[in-house]
Amino acid sequence: MKKKQYKIVVLSDLTKSSAAILKNAVSVAKIINGRIEIFSVKKPTDIVKMDNQLSAMRTINSEHKAINKKMRNLATSISQEYDVGITYSFAFGNVKSEIGEYLAEQKPDVVVLGKRKSKTFNLMGDGITDFILNRYNGTIMIAPHNNKLEPNKEVTLGMLNNPKPSSNLEFAEDLMQHAQKPLKSFKIIKSTVSSQKQPLPEGRKTIEYVFEYSDNIIKNFSTYLSKNNINLLCMNRINKQSRATRHLTASDVKEVMGKLNVSLLIPGEQKA
């Protein structure tokens, strides 16, 4: 039986960190048999600064050629280096609207976002991360620009409050087979709520770390991730049904995403 090929979309702002973000996507693509498309959006107001229509059209045409060249060079260099298929496309328009329409049309299995190095958690500007989390129900990967996964190498996988990702991550088996052993499961609980024992993945040696929630939990958690060389952390989305057992609120999860310097893999909606 032929193995499914997953569609991975990398949303890129074409900054200097784009190559590192793309390598994160390539790492996953090599593990799960994925094909990659880079998609970028430019706001016309960022390009056109004059009222003259003819000059504006010339500027847009010139920018179109420049973006096409930049994306072609990025895709070609990474594709040739790691022998993986990469295509690209871009659009001019409202960033959220264009991304929303693109994802609705393309229906990717995984969307990859690059995390900016900043004090505030903001990807690609204009609140794109929140937009994607709210509008897209599939798997999302958030990759820091300075701590990339290495293609063709094992990942060091950690699981946060999600010891059995196979329930809502279609390619979980492929991912765990290519992960260093033993797997690391991290659990954050609140002392006011009794901890419900969750089964660890069957047939795989797994070490579980349990943290009690506190004001500096993210700092302590980050230290443990670093000590265990975790470079890919799988964590569930937060919804009304999961809060009772996962003990993390939406703001807690956003803090995790903003402060941890590892690649994050957020599976899609929980399967019934």
Coordinates of C-alpha atoms in Angstrom, one line a residue:
M1 CA 0.0 0.0 0.0
K2 CA 1.4 3.4 -1.1
K3 CA 2.2 5.7 1.9
K4 CA 0.2 8.9 2.0
Q5 CA 2.1 12.1 1.1
Y6 CA 1.3 14.9 3.4
K7 CA 1.0 18.5 2.3
I8 CA 3.0 21.0 4.4
V9 CA 2.6 24.7 3.9
V10 CA 5.2 27.1 5.2
L11 CA 3.9 30.6 5.8
S12 CA 6.9 32.9 5.2
D13 CA 7.6 36.6 5.5
L14 CA 10.8 36.1 3.5
T15 CA 13.1 37.6 6.2
K16 CA 16.6 36.3 7.0
S17 CA 15.1 33.5 9.2
S18 CA 13.1 32.0 6.4
A19 CA 15.7 29.4 5.5
A20 CA 15.9 28.1 9.1
I21 CA 12.1 27.9 9.3
L22 CA 12.0 26.0 6.0
K23 CA 14.6 23.5 7.3
N24 CA 12.2 22.8 10.2
A25 CA 9.5 21.9 7.7
V26 CA 11.9 19.8 5.7
S27 CA 12.9 17.9 8.8
V28 CA 9.2 16.9 9.4
A29 CA 8.6 16.3 5.6
K30 CA 11.5 13.8 5.5
I31 CA 10.0 11.9 8.5
I32 CA 6.3 11.8 7.3
N33 CA 6.8 11.8 3.5
G34 CA 5.7 15.4 3.0
R35 CA 5.8 17.8 0.2
I36 CA 6.3 21.5 0.9
E37 CA 4.8 24.7 -0.5
I38 CA 6.0 28.1 0.7
F39 CA 3.3 30.8 0.7
S40 CA 3.9 34.5 1.4
V41 CA 1.6 37.6 1.3
K42 CA 2.6 41.2 0.9
K43 CA 0.3 44.1 1.7
P44 CA 0.1 46.6 -1.2
T45 CA 0.4 49.5 1.2
D46 CA 3.9 48.2 2.2
I47 CA 5.0 48.4 -1.4
V48 CA 3.2 51.4 -3.0
K49 CA 4.0 54.7 -1.4
M50 CA 2.7 57.0 -4.2
D51 CA -0.7 58.1 -5.6
N52 CA 0.3 57.9 -9.3
Q53 CA -1.4 54.8 -10.7
L54 CA 1.2 54.2 -13.4
S55 CA 4.1 54.4 -10.9
A56 CA 2.2 52.2 -8.5
M57 CA 1.8 49.5 -11.2
R58 CA 5.5 49.7 -12.1
T59 CA 6.4 49.3 -8.4
I60 CA 4.1 46.3 -7.9
N61 CA 5.5 44.6 -11.1
S62 CA 9.1 45.2 -9.9
E63 CA 8.2 43.8 -6.4
H64 CA 6.5 40.8 -8.0
K65 CA 9.8 39.9 -9.8
A66 CA 11.9 40.5 -6.7
I67 CA 9.6 38.3 -4.6
N68 CA 9.5 35.6 -7.2
K69 CA 13.3 35.5 -7.4
K70 CA 13.7 35.5 -3.6
M71 CA 11.3 32.6 -3.2
R72 CA 12.8 30.6 -6.1
N73 CA 16.3 30.9 -4.7
L74 CA 15.1 29.9 -1.2
A75 CA 13.1 26.9 -2.5
T76 CA 15.8 25.7 -4.9
S77 CA 18.7 25.9 -2.5
I78 CA 16.9 23.9 0.3
S79 CA 15.3 21.5 -2.2
Q80 CA 18.6 20.6 -3.8
E81 CA 20.4 20.3 -0.5
Y82 CA 17.9 18.0 1.1
D83 CA 16.3 16.3 -1.9
V84 CA 12.7 17.3 -1.0
G85 CA 10.1 18.7 -3.3
I86 CA 9.4 22.4 -2.6
T87 CA 7.1 24.7 -4.6
Y88 CA 6.1 28.3 -3.8
S89 CA 3.5 31.0 -4.4
F90 CA 2.6 34.4 -3.2
A91 CA -0.1 37.1 -3.2
F92 CA -0.6 40.8 -2.8
G93 CA -3.5 41.8 -0.5
N94 CA -4.8 41.7 3.0
V95 CA -2.6 39.2 4.9
K96 CA -5.3 37.4 6.9
S97 CA -7.8 37.3 4.0
E98 CA -5.2 35.9 1.6
I99 CA -3.9 33.3 4.0
G100 CA -7.5 32.2 5.0
E101 CA -8.5 31.8 1.4
Y102 CA -5.2 29.9 0.6
L103 CA -5.6 27.4 3.4
A104 CA -9.3 26.9 2.6
E105 CA -8.4 26.1 -1.0
Q106 CA -5.2 24.1 -0.5
K107 CA -6.3 22.1 2.7
P108 CA -2.8 21.4 3.9
D109 CA -2.1 18.7 6.5
V110 CA 0.5 20.9 8.4
V111 CA 1.0 24.6 8.5
V112 CA 4.4 25.9 9.6
L113 CA 4.9 29.3 11.1
G114 CA 8.1 31.1 12.0
K115 CA 8.4 32.6 15.5
R116 CA 9.9 36.0 15.6
K117 CA 12.6 36.9 18.1
S118 CA 10.8 39.5 20.1
K119 CA 9.6 40.3 23.6
T120 CA 6.0 39.8 22.4
F121 CA 4.7 36.7 20.8
N122 CA 3.9 37.8 17.3
L123 CA 4.4 35.8 14.1
M124 CA 4.5 37.5 10.7
G125 CA 2.8 40.5 12.3
D126 CA -0.9 41.4 12.5
G127 CA -1.7 38.6 15.0
I128 CA -1.3 35.9 12.4
T129 CA -0.6 33.2 14.9
D130 CA -3.9 33.7 16.8
F131 CA -5.7 33.9 13.4
I132 CA -4.3 30.5 12.3
L133 CA -5.0 28.9 15.6
N134 CA -8.6 30.1 15.4
R135 CA -9.3 29.4 11.8
Y136 CA -7.2 26.3 10.9
N137 CA -8.1 23.0 12.5
G138 CA -5.2 20.9 11.2
T139 CA -1.7 20.5 12.7
I140 CA 0.4 23.6 13.3
M141 CA 4.1 23.8 13.7
I142 CA 5.8 26.9 15.2
A143 CA 9.5 27.1 14.7
P144 CA 12.0 29.4 16.3
H145 CA 14.5 31.0 13.9
N146 CA 17.6 30.1 15.9
N147 CA 17.0 26.6 17.1
K148 CA 16.1 24.6 14.0
L149 CA 15.6 20.9 13.6
E150 CA 18.2 19.2 11.4
P151 CA 16.8 17.4 8.3
N152 CA 17.7 13.7 8.1
K153 CA 18.5 13.5 11.8
E154 CA 16.5 12.0 14.7
V155 CA 14.3 14.5 16.6
T156 CA 14.3 14.7 20.3
L157 CA 10.6 14.6 21.0
G158 CA 8.9 15.8 24.1
M159 CA 5.1 15.6 24.8
L160 CA 3.4 18.2 27.0
N161 CA 0.2 17.0 28.7
N162 CA -0.3 14.7 25.7
P163 CA 1.4 11.3 26.3
K164 CA -0.5 9.7 23.4
P165 CA -0.5 12.1 20.4
S166 CA -1.7 9.4 18.0
S167 CA -5.3 10.2 19.1
N168 CA -5.2 13.5 17.2
L169 CA -2.0 13.5 15.1
E170 CA -2.3 11.3 12.0
F171 CA 1.4 10.9 11.5
A172 CA 2.3 10.3 15.1
E173 CA 3.6 6.8 14.6
D174 CA 6.1 8.0 11.9
L175 CA 7.2 10.8 14.2
M176 CA 7.8 8.6 17.2
Q177 CA 9.6 6.0 15.2
H178 CA 12.2 8.7 14.2
A179 CA 12.5 10.2 17.7
Q180 CA 15.3 9.5 20.0
K181 CA 14.6 7.0 22.8
P182 CA 13.3 7.1 25.4
L183 CA 10.5 9.5 24.7
K184 CA 10.0 12.4 27.3
S185 CA 6.5 13.2 28.6
F186 CA 6.0 16.4 30.5
K187 CA 2.9 17.1 32.6
I188 CA 2.0 20.4 34.3
I189 CA -0.7 20.2 36.9
K190 CA -2.3 22.5 39.4
S191 CA -2.2 21.5 43.1
T192 CA -5.9 22.5 43.5
V193 CA -6.9 19.8 41.0
S194 CA -6.2 16.1 41.5
S195 CA -3.9 14.7 38.9
Q196 CA -5.6 12.1 36.7
K197 CA -3.1 9.3 35.6
Q198 CA -2.8 9.1 31.9
P199 CA -1.5 6.1 30.0
L200 CA 1.9 6.5 28.4
P201 CA 2.5 5.2 24.8
E202 CA 2.4 1.5 24.7
G203 CA 5.5 -0.4 23.6
R204 CA 7.8 2.6 23.9
K205 CA 10.0 3.5 26.8
T206 CA 8.9 6.8 28.1
I207 CA 10.1 9.0 31.0
E208 CA 7.5 11.2 32.6
Y209 CA 8.2 14.5 34.3
V210 CA 5.5 16.1 36.4
F211 CA 5.5 19.8 37.3
E212 CA 3.3 21.7 39.7
Y213 CA 2.0 24.9 38.3
S214 CA 3.6 28.1 39.6
D215 CA 4.4 31.6 38.5
N216 CA 7.8 30.6 37.2
I217 CA 6.7 27.3 35.8
I218 CA 7.6 28.2 32.2
K219 CA 11.2 29.1 33.2
N220 CA 11.6 25.8 35.1
F221 CA 10.0 23.9 32.3
S222 CA 12.3 25.5 29.7
T223 CA 15.3 24.5 31.8
Y224 CA 14.2 20.8 31.8
L225 CA 13.6 20.9 28.0
S226 CA 17.2 22.3 27.5
K227 CA 18.7 19.7 29.8
N228 CA 16.9 16.9 27.9
N229 CA 17.9 18.4 24.5
I230 CA 14.2 18.6 23.4
N231 CA 14.0 20.2 20.0
L232 CA 10.4 19.3 19.1
L233 CA 7.6 19.6 21.7
C234 CA 4.1 18.2 20.9
M235 CA 1.4 20.0 22.8
N236 CA -2.4 19.9 22.6
R237 CA -4.7 22.8 21.8
I238 CA -6.8 24.1 24.6
N239 CA -10.6 23.9 24.5
K240 CA -13.4 23.8 27.0
Q241 CA -13.4 20.0 27.1
S242 CA -9.6 19.7 27.7
R243 CA -9.2 22.3 30.4
A244 CA -10.6 20.0 33.1
T245 CA -7.9 17.4 32.5
R246 CA -5.0 19.3 31.1
H247 CA -5.0 22.1 33.7
L248 CA -3.6 24.7 31.3
T249 CA -5.6 27.7 30.2
A250 CA -5.4 29.3 26.8
S251 CA -3.2 32.1 28.2
D252 CA -0.9 29.5 29.7
V253 CA -0.5 27.8 26.4
K254 CA 0.2 31.1 24.7
E255 CA 3.0 31.8 27.2
V256 CA 4.5 28.4 26.5
M257 CA 4.5 29.2 22.8
G258 CA 6.0 32.6 23.3
K259 CA 8.8 31.8 25.7
L260 CA 10.0 28.3 24.9
N261 CA 12.9 28.2 22.4
V262 CA 11.9 24.8 20.8
S263 CA 9.9 23.9 17.8
L264 CA 6.3 23.3 18.8
L265 CA 3.9 20.9 17.1
I266 CA 0.2 21.5 17.8
P267 CA -2.0 18.7 16.6
G268 CA -5.4 19.4 15.0
E269 CA -8.7 19.1 16.7
Q270 CA -9.2 16.2 19.0
K271 CA -10.8 13.3 17.2
A272 CA -14.1 12.0 18.6

